[in-house]
CSV table of C-alpha atoms and ligand atoms in Angstrom, one decimal:
chain,number,residue,atom,x,y,z
A,620,MET,CA,102.4,122.9,98.5
A,621,ALA,CA,101.3,125.8,100.8
A,622,VAL,CA,97.7,125.2,99.6
A,623,ALA,CA,98.0,121.5,100.5
A,624,ALA,CA,99.3,122.3,103.9
A,625,ALA,CA,96.6,124.8,104.6
A,626,GLN,CA,93.9,122.1,103.5
A,627,LYS,CA,95.4,119.6,105.8
A,628,ARG,CA,95.2,122.1,108.7
A,629,ALA,CA,91.6,122.8,107.8
A,630,ASP,CA,90.8,119.1,107.6
A,631,SER,CA,92.3,118.4,111.0
A,632,GLU,CA,90.4,121.3,112.5
A,633,THR,CA,87.1,119.8,111.1
A,634,ALA,CA,88.0,116.6,112.8
A,635,GLU,CA,88.8,118.1,116.0
A,636,ARG,CA,85.4,120.0,116.0
A,637,ILE,CA,83.5,116.7,115.4
A,638,LEU,CA,85.3,114.9,118.1
A,639,ALA,CA,84.5,117.6,120.5
A,640,GLU,CA,80.9,118.1,119.3
A,641,TYR,CA,80.1,114.4,119.5
A,642,GLY,CA,82.2,113.7,122.5
A,643,LEU,CA,84.3,111.1,120.8
A,644,SER,CA,87.3,109.7,122.5
A,645,ALA,CA,88.7,107.9,119.5
A,646,VAL,CA,88.0,107.6,115.8
A,647,PRO,CA,88.9,104.3,114.0
A,648,ARG,CA,91.6,104.5,111.5
A,649,HIS,CA,89.8,102.0,109.4
A,650,VAL,CA,86.0,101.6,109.3
A,651,ALA,CA,84.4,98.9,107.2
A,652,ILE,CA,80.7,98.8,106.6
A,653,ILE,CA,78.4,96.1,105.7
A,654,MET,CA,75.7,98.1,103.9
A,655,ASP,CA,72.6,96.0,104.5
A,656,GLY,CA,68.9,96.5,104.5
A,657,ASN,CA,68.3,98.5,101.2
A,658,GLY,CA,65.5,95.9,100.3
A,659,ARG,CA,63.8,96.0,103.5
A,660,TRP,CA,63.9,99.7,103.7
A,661,ALA,CA,62.2,99.9,100.2
A,662,ARG,CA,59.7,97.2,101.2
A,663,ALA,CA,58.6,99.0,104.3
A,664,ARG,CA,57.8,102.0,102.0
A,665,GLY,CA,55.9,100.0,99.4
A,666,MET,CA,58.8,100.6,96.9
A,667,PRO,CA,60.7,98.2,94.6
A,668,ARG,CA,64.0,96.9,96.0
A,669,LEU,CA,66.0,98.8,93.4
A,670,ALA,CA,64.5,102.1,94.9
A,671,GLY,CA,66.2,100.9,98.2
A,672,HIS,CA,69.6,100.4,96.4
A,673,HIS,CA,69.2,103.9,94.9
A,674,ALA,CA,68.7,105.4,98.3
A,675,GLY,CA,71.5,103.3,99.6
A,676,ARG,CA,73.8,104.6,97.0
A,677,GLU,CA,72.9,108.3,98.0
A,678,ASN,CA,73.8,107.4,101.6
A,679,VAL,CA,77.4,106.2,100.5
A,680,ARG,CA,78.1,109.9,99.6
A,681,ARG,CA,76.9,111.1,103.0
A,682,ILE,CA,78.8,108.6,105.0
A,683,THR,CA,82.0,108.9,102.9
A,684,MET,CA,82.1,112.6,103.8
A,685,ALA,CA,81.2,112.0,107.4
A,686,CYS,CA,84.1,109.7,107.7
A,687,ALA,CA,86.6,112.0,106.0
A,688,ASP,CA,85.4,114.9,108.1
A,689,ALA,CA,86.0,112.8,111.3
A,690,GLY,CA,89.6,112.0,110.2
A,691,VAL,CA,89.0,108.3,109.2
A,692,GLU,CA,91.9,107.1,107.1
A,693,VAL,CA,90.2,104.2,105.3
A,694,LEU,CA,86.5,103.5,104.7
A,695,THR,CA,85.6,100.2,103.2
A,696,ILE,CA,82.1,99.7,101.9
A,697,TYR,CA,80.8,96.4,100.9
A,698,ALA,CA,78.9,97.1,97.7
A,699,PHE,CA,78.5,93.7,96.1
A,700,SER,CA,79.5,90.3,97.3
A,701,THR,CA,80.6,87.2,95.3
A,702,GLU,CA,77.4,85.7,96.6
A,703,ASN,CA,75.1,88.5,95.4
A,704,TRP,CA,75.3,87.0,91.9
A,705,ARG,CA,72.6,84.5,93.3
A,706,ARG,CA,70.0,87.3,93.2
A,707,PRO,CA,67.5,87.6,90.3
A,708,ALA,CA,69.2,88.8,87.1
A,709,ASP,CA,67.2,92.1,87.1
A,710,GLU,CA,68.4,93.0,90.6
A,711,VAL,CA,72.1,92.1,89.8
A,712,TRP,CA,71.8,94.2,86.5
A,713,GLY,CA,70.2,97.1,88.5
A,714,LEU,CA,73.0,97.1,91.1
A,715,MET,CA,75.6,97.0,88.4
A,716,SER,CA,74.0,100.0,86.6
A,717,LEU,CA,73.7,102.0,89.8
A,718,LEU,CA,77.3,101.4,90.5
A,719,ALA,CA,78.5,102.3,87.0
A,720,GLU,CA,76.6,105.6,87.3
A,721,ALA,CA,77.8,106.3,90.7
A,722,ILE,CA,81.5,105.7,89.8
A,723,ASP,CA,81.4,107.9,86.7
A,724,ARG,CA,79.5,110.6,88.6
A,725,GLU,CA,81.3,110.6,91.9
A,726,ALA,CA,84.9,110.1,90.9
A,727,ALA,CA,85.5,113.7,90.0
A,728,ASP,CA,83.9,114.8,93.3
A,729,LEU,CA,85.9,112.4,95.3
A,730,ASN,CA,89.0,113.5,93.5
A,731,ARG,CA,88.2,117.2,94.5
A,732,ASN,CA,87.9,116.1,98.0
A,733,ASN,CA,91.3,114.4,98.0
A,734,VAL,CA,89.8,110.9,98.5
A,735,ARG,CA,91.6,108.0,96.9
A,736,ILE,CA,89.5,105.3,95.5
A,737,HIS,CA,90.6,101.6,96.0
A,738,HIS,CA,88.9,98.5,94.7
A,739,SER,CA,88.9,95.1,96.5
A,740,GLY,CA,87.4,92.2,94.8
A,741,SER,CA,87.6,90.8,91.3
A,742,LEU,CA,86.8,92.5,88.0
A,743,ASP,CA,86.3,89.1,86.3
A,744,GLY,CA,82.8,88.7,85.1
A,745,ILE,CA,82.1,92.4,85.2
A,746,SER,CA,81.2,94.2,82.0
A,747,ALA,CA,84.2,95.7,80.2
A,748,ALA,CA,82.7,99.1,80.5
A,749,LEU,CA,82.2,99.0,84.2
A,750,ALA,CA,85.8,97.4,84.8
A,751,LYS,CA,87.1,100.4,82.8
A,752,SER,CA,85.2,102.9,84.9
A,753,VAL,CA,86.5,101.3,88.1
A,754,GLN,CA,90.1,101.4,86.8
A,755,ARG,CA,89.7,105.0,85.6
A,756,ALA,CA,88.4,106.1,89.0
A,757,VAL,CA,91.3,104.5,90.8
A,758,ASP,CA,93.9,106.1,88.4
A,759,LEU,CA,92.3,109.4,88.6
A,760,THR,CA,92.4,109.5,92.4
A,761,ALA,CA,95.7,107.6,92.9
A,762,SER,CA,97.6,110.4,94.5
A,763,ASN,CA,95.0,111.6,96.9
A,764,THR,CA,95.8,111.6,100.6
A,765,ARG,CA,92.9,112.6,102.7
A,766,MET,CA,91.0,109.2,102.9
A,767,VAL,CA,91.0,105.9,101.0
A,768,LEU,CA,87.5,104.9,99.9
A,769,ASN,CA,87.9,101.1,99.4
A,770,VAL,CA,85.0,99.8,97.4
A,771,ALA,CA,84.5,96.0,98.1
A,772,PHE,CA,82.8,95.1,94.9
A,773,ASN,CA,82.4,91.6,93.5
A,774,TYR,CA,84.2,90.9,96.7
A,775,GLY,CA,84.3,87.8,99.0
A,776,GLY,CA,86.8,87.1,101.7
A,777,ARG,CA,87.3,83.5,100.7
A,778,ALA,CA,87.7,84.3,97.1
A,779,GLU,CA,90.2,87.0,97.9
A,780,ILE,CA,92.3,84.4,100.0
A,781,ALA,CA,92.2,81.9,97.2
A,782,ARG,CA,93.3,84.5,94.8
A,783,ALA,CA,96.2,85.4,97.0
A,784,VAL,CA,97.3,81.9,97.4
A,785,ARG,CA,97.3,81.5,93.6
A,786,ARG,CA,99.3,84.6,93.1
A,787,MET,CA,101.9,83.5,95.7
A,788,LEU,CA,102.2,80.1,94.0
A,789,ALA,CA,102.5,81.8,90.5
A,790,GLN,CA,105.3,84.0,91.8
A,791,GLY,CA,107.1,81.1,93.4
A,792,VAL,CA,107.1,82.4,96.9
A,793,ASP,CA,109.2,80.2,99.2
A,794,PRO,CA,107.0,78.2,101.6
A,795,GLU,CA,109.3,79.4,104.4
A,796,GLY,CA,108.6,82.9,103.5
A,797,ILE,CA,104.8,82.6,104.0
A,798,THR,CA,104.2,84.7,107.0
A,799,GLU,CA,101.1,86.5,108.0
A,800,GLU,CA,102.6,89.9,106.8
A,801,ARG,CA,103.4,88.2,103.4
A,802,ILE,CA,99.9,86.9,103.0
A,803,GLY,CA,98.7,90.5,103.7
A,804,GLU,CA,100.8,91.8,100.8
A,805,PHE,CA,98.9,89.5,98.4
A,806,LEU,CA,95.5,90.4,99.5
A,807,ASP,CA,93.3,93.0,97.8
A,808,THR,CA,93.9,95.3,100.7
A,809,ALA,CA,97.6,95.3,100.6
A,810,GLY,CA,99.0,98.6,102.0
A,811,LEU,CA,95.9,99.3,104.0
A,812,PRO,CA,95.6,99.1,107.7
A,813,ASP,CA,93.4,96.3,109.1
A,814,PRO,CA,89.8,97.5,109.9
A,815,ASP,CA,89.3,98.6,113.5
A,816,LEU,CA,85.5,98.8,113.4
A,817,VAL,CA,83.1,96.8,111.4
A,818,ILE,CA,79.6,98.1,111.2
A,819,ARG,CA,76.6,96.2,109.9
A,820,THR,CA,73.3,97.8,109.4
A,821,ALA,CA,69.8,96.3,109.3
A,822,GLY,CA,70.3,94.0,112.3
A,823,GLU,CA,71.9,90.9,110.9
A,824,MET,CA,74.6,89.3,113.0
A,825,ARG,CA,76.8,87.9,110.4
A,826,LEU,CA,79.9,88.5,108.3
A,827,SER,CA,78.6,87.3,105.0
A,828,ASN,CA,82.2,86.7,103.7
A,829,PHE,CA,83.5,90.2,104.4
A,830,LEU,CA,87.2,90.9,105.2
A,831,LEU,CA,87.6,87.4,106.8
A,832,TRP,CA,91.4,87.8,107.1
A,833,GLN,CA,91.7,91.5,107.9
A,834,ALA,CA,89.0,91.7,110.5
A,835,ALA,CA,90.5,89.3,112.9
A,836,TYR,CA,90.7,91.9,115.7
A,837,ALA,CA,88.1,94.4,114.6
A,838,GLU,CA,85.5,95.6,116.9
A,839,TYR,CA,81.9,94.9,115.7
A,840,TYR,CA,78.9,97.2,115.7
A,841,ALA,CA,75.4,96.2,114.6
A,842,THR,CA,72.4,98.4,114.4
A,843,PRO,CA,68.8,97.7,113.4
A,844,VAL,CA,68.8,100.9,111.2
A,845,CYS,CA,68.7,100.0,107.6
A,846,TRP,CA,71.5,101.4,105.4
A,847,PRO,CA,69.6,104.2,103.6
A,848,GLU,CA,68.8,105.7,107.0
A,849,PHE,CA,72.2,105.2,108.5
A,850,GLY,CA,73.3,108.8,108.7
A,851,ARG,CA,76.1,110.9,110.1
A,852,GLU,CA,74.5,110.9,113.6
A,853,GLU,CA,74.2,107.1,113.5
A,854,LEU,CA,77.9,106.8,112.3
A,855,TYR,CA,79.2,109.0,115.2
A,856,ARG,CA,77.1,106.9,117.6
A,857,ALA,CA,79.0,103.9,116.4
A,858,PHE,CA,82.4,105.8,116.9
A,859,ALA,CA,81.3,106.7,120.4
A,860,ASP,CA,80.6,103.1,121.2
A,861,PHE,CA,83.9,102.1,119.7
A,862,GLY,CA,85.7,104.6,121.9
A,863,ARG,CA,84.3,102.8,124.9
A,864,ARG,CA,85.6,99.4,123.9
A,865,THR,CA,88.8,98.0,125.4
A,866,ARG,CA,90.9,96.3,122.9
A,867,ARG,CA,93.2,93.7,124.2
A,868,PHE,CA,94.4,91.8,121.1
A,869,GLY,CA,94.7,88.7,123.2
A,870,GLY,CA,96.8,90.3,125.8
A,871,LEU,CA,95.9,91.9,129.2
A,872,VAL,CA,95.4,95.4,130.0
B,649,IPE,C1,72.2,95.6,100.8
B,649,IPE,O1,70.9,95.6,100.9
B,649,IPE,C2,72.8,95.9,99.4
B,649,IPE,C3,73.4,94.7,98.8
B,649,IPE,C4,73.6,93.5,99.3
B,649,IPE,C5,73.9,94.9,97.4
B,649,IPE,P1,70.1,94.2,100.6
B,649,IPE,O2,69.6,94.2,99.1
B,649,IPE,O3,70.8,93.0,101.0
B,649,IPE,O4,68.8,94.5,101.6
B,649,IPE,P2,68.0,93.5,102.3
B,649,IPE,O5,68.9,92.7,103.1
B,649,IPE,O6,67.3,92.5,101.3
B,649,IPE,O7,67.0,94.2,103.1
B,650,IPE,C1,76.1,91.4,102.5
B,650,IPE,O1,74.7,91.5,102.5
B,650,IPE,C2,76.7,92.0,101.3
B,650,IPE,C3,76.7,93.4,101.0
B,650,IPE,C4,76.2,94.2,101.8
B,650,IPE,C5,77.2,93.8,99.8
B,650,IPE,P1,73.7,90.5,102.1
B,650,IPE,O2,72.4,90.9,102.2
B,650,IPE,O3,74.1,90.0,100.8
B,650,IPE,O4,74.1,89.3,103.1
B,650,IPE,P2,73.2,88.0,103.6
B,650,IPE,O5,72.8,87.4,102.3
B,650,IPE,O6,72.0,88.5,104.3
B,650,IPE,O7,74.1,87.3,104.3
B,651,MG,MG1,70.8,92.0,102.8
C-alpha cells in the first residue's frame, strides 16, 4: 500500500515536471490517436510497407510512456480498422503478426508500468491465438491504475454502434430507457471517458470510422508528421495546442 502511494506521488511529480518543462496548461484526460503514415514513411526511405509498420509499432511504446508520464488517463490507439481488411493479404497478415508479437512482448512491461490494457473492436475473424493473447493481456493488467491503453483493433465506429444496438435488443432494453448514457454503456469504451483530443498523423483530414460516437466533442489535431516519427516532442506540441483551445460544448463562455 505504502509502495503504491509512493509510486503515485512519483508519477504525479513526473507529470508536473513535464507540464512545467513544456509549458503545458492542460493535459487531455483521454487522447486518441489515428496512427497513420507508416506506409508513406517506409516508401520515402525505399523500404517495404511492413518496415513502416514495424517502425510504427516501436513508436507505440514511446508514445504510451510519453502519455503516462504526462498524466494522461486514457490513450486510445487505432491499430487496425474494420476497413483495413481490404488491404492485400500479405500486408494484413504482416500487421496481425506484428500485433501478436507486440502484445505478448509488451504486456509484461505495461503491467510493470501499471498500465491497464483495454481492447475496443471485435475479436471475430481474428486468429484464435491472437484473440487469446489479447484476452490474456487484458486479464493480466486488469487491476492497473496509472493509465488505460485502449487498443482499437479490428475496430470501426459504425460496427461498434451496430454491435451495441444488437446487444441492447438482445438484453431487452426498454426503448424508453435508451438514453445517450445507456448507449455509452453498450459501446466497447464503456467506463472510459470520451476522448478530449484526437490526433491524426500523416496529414489526412478524416476520421476513417474512428470513435464516431465518443469523439462528438473532441478537439482535433492533425500533423503532417508520419506516425513512426511522431515522438514525445510532437505529442507535447499537440498537448500545448490543445491547451490553447476554448471548448464550449455548444454553450457560451
Ligand atoms: C497506418 O499506416 C497503419 C495502419 C492503417 C494499420 P498506413 O499503412 O495507413 O500508412 P499509409 O497511410 O499508407 O502511409
Ligand atoms: C486509419 O488509417 C486506420 C488506422 C490508423 C488503423 P487508414 O490509412 O486505414 O485510413 P484511410 O484509408 O486513409 O482513410
Ligand atoms: Mg493510411
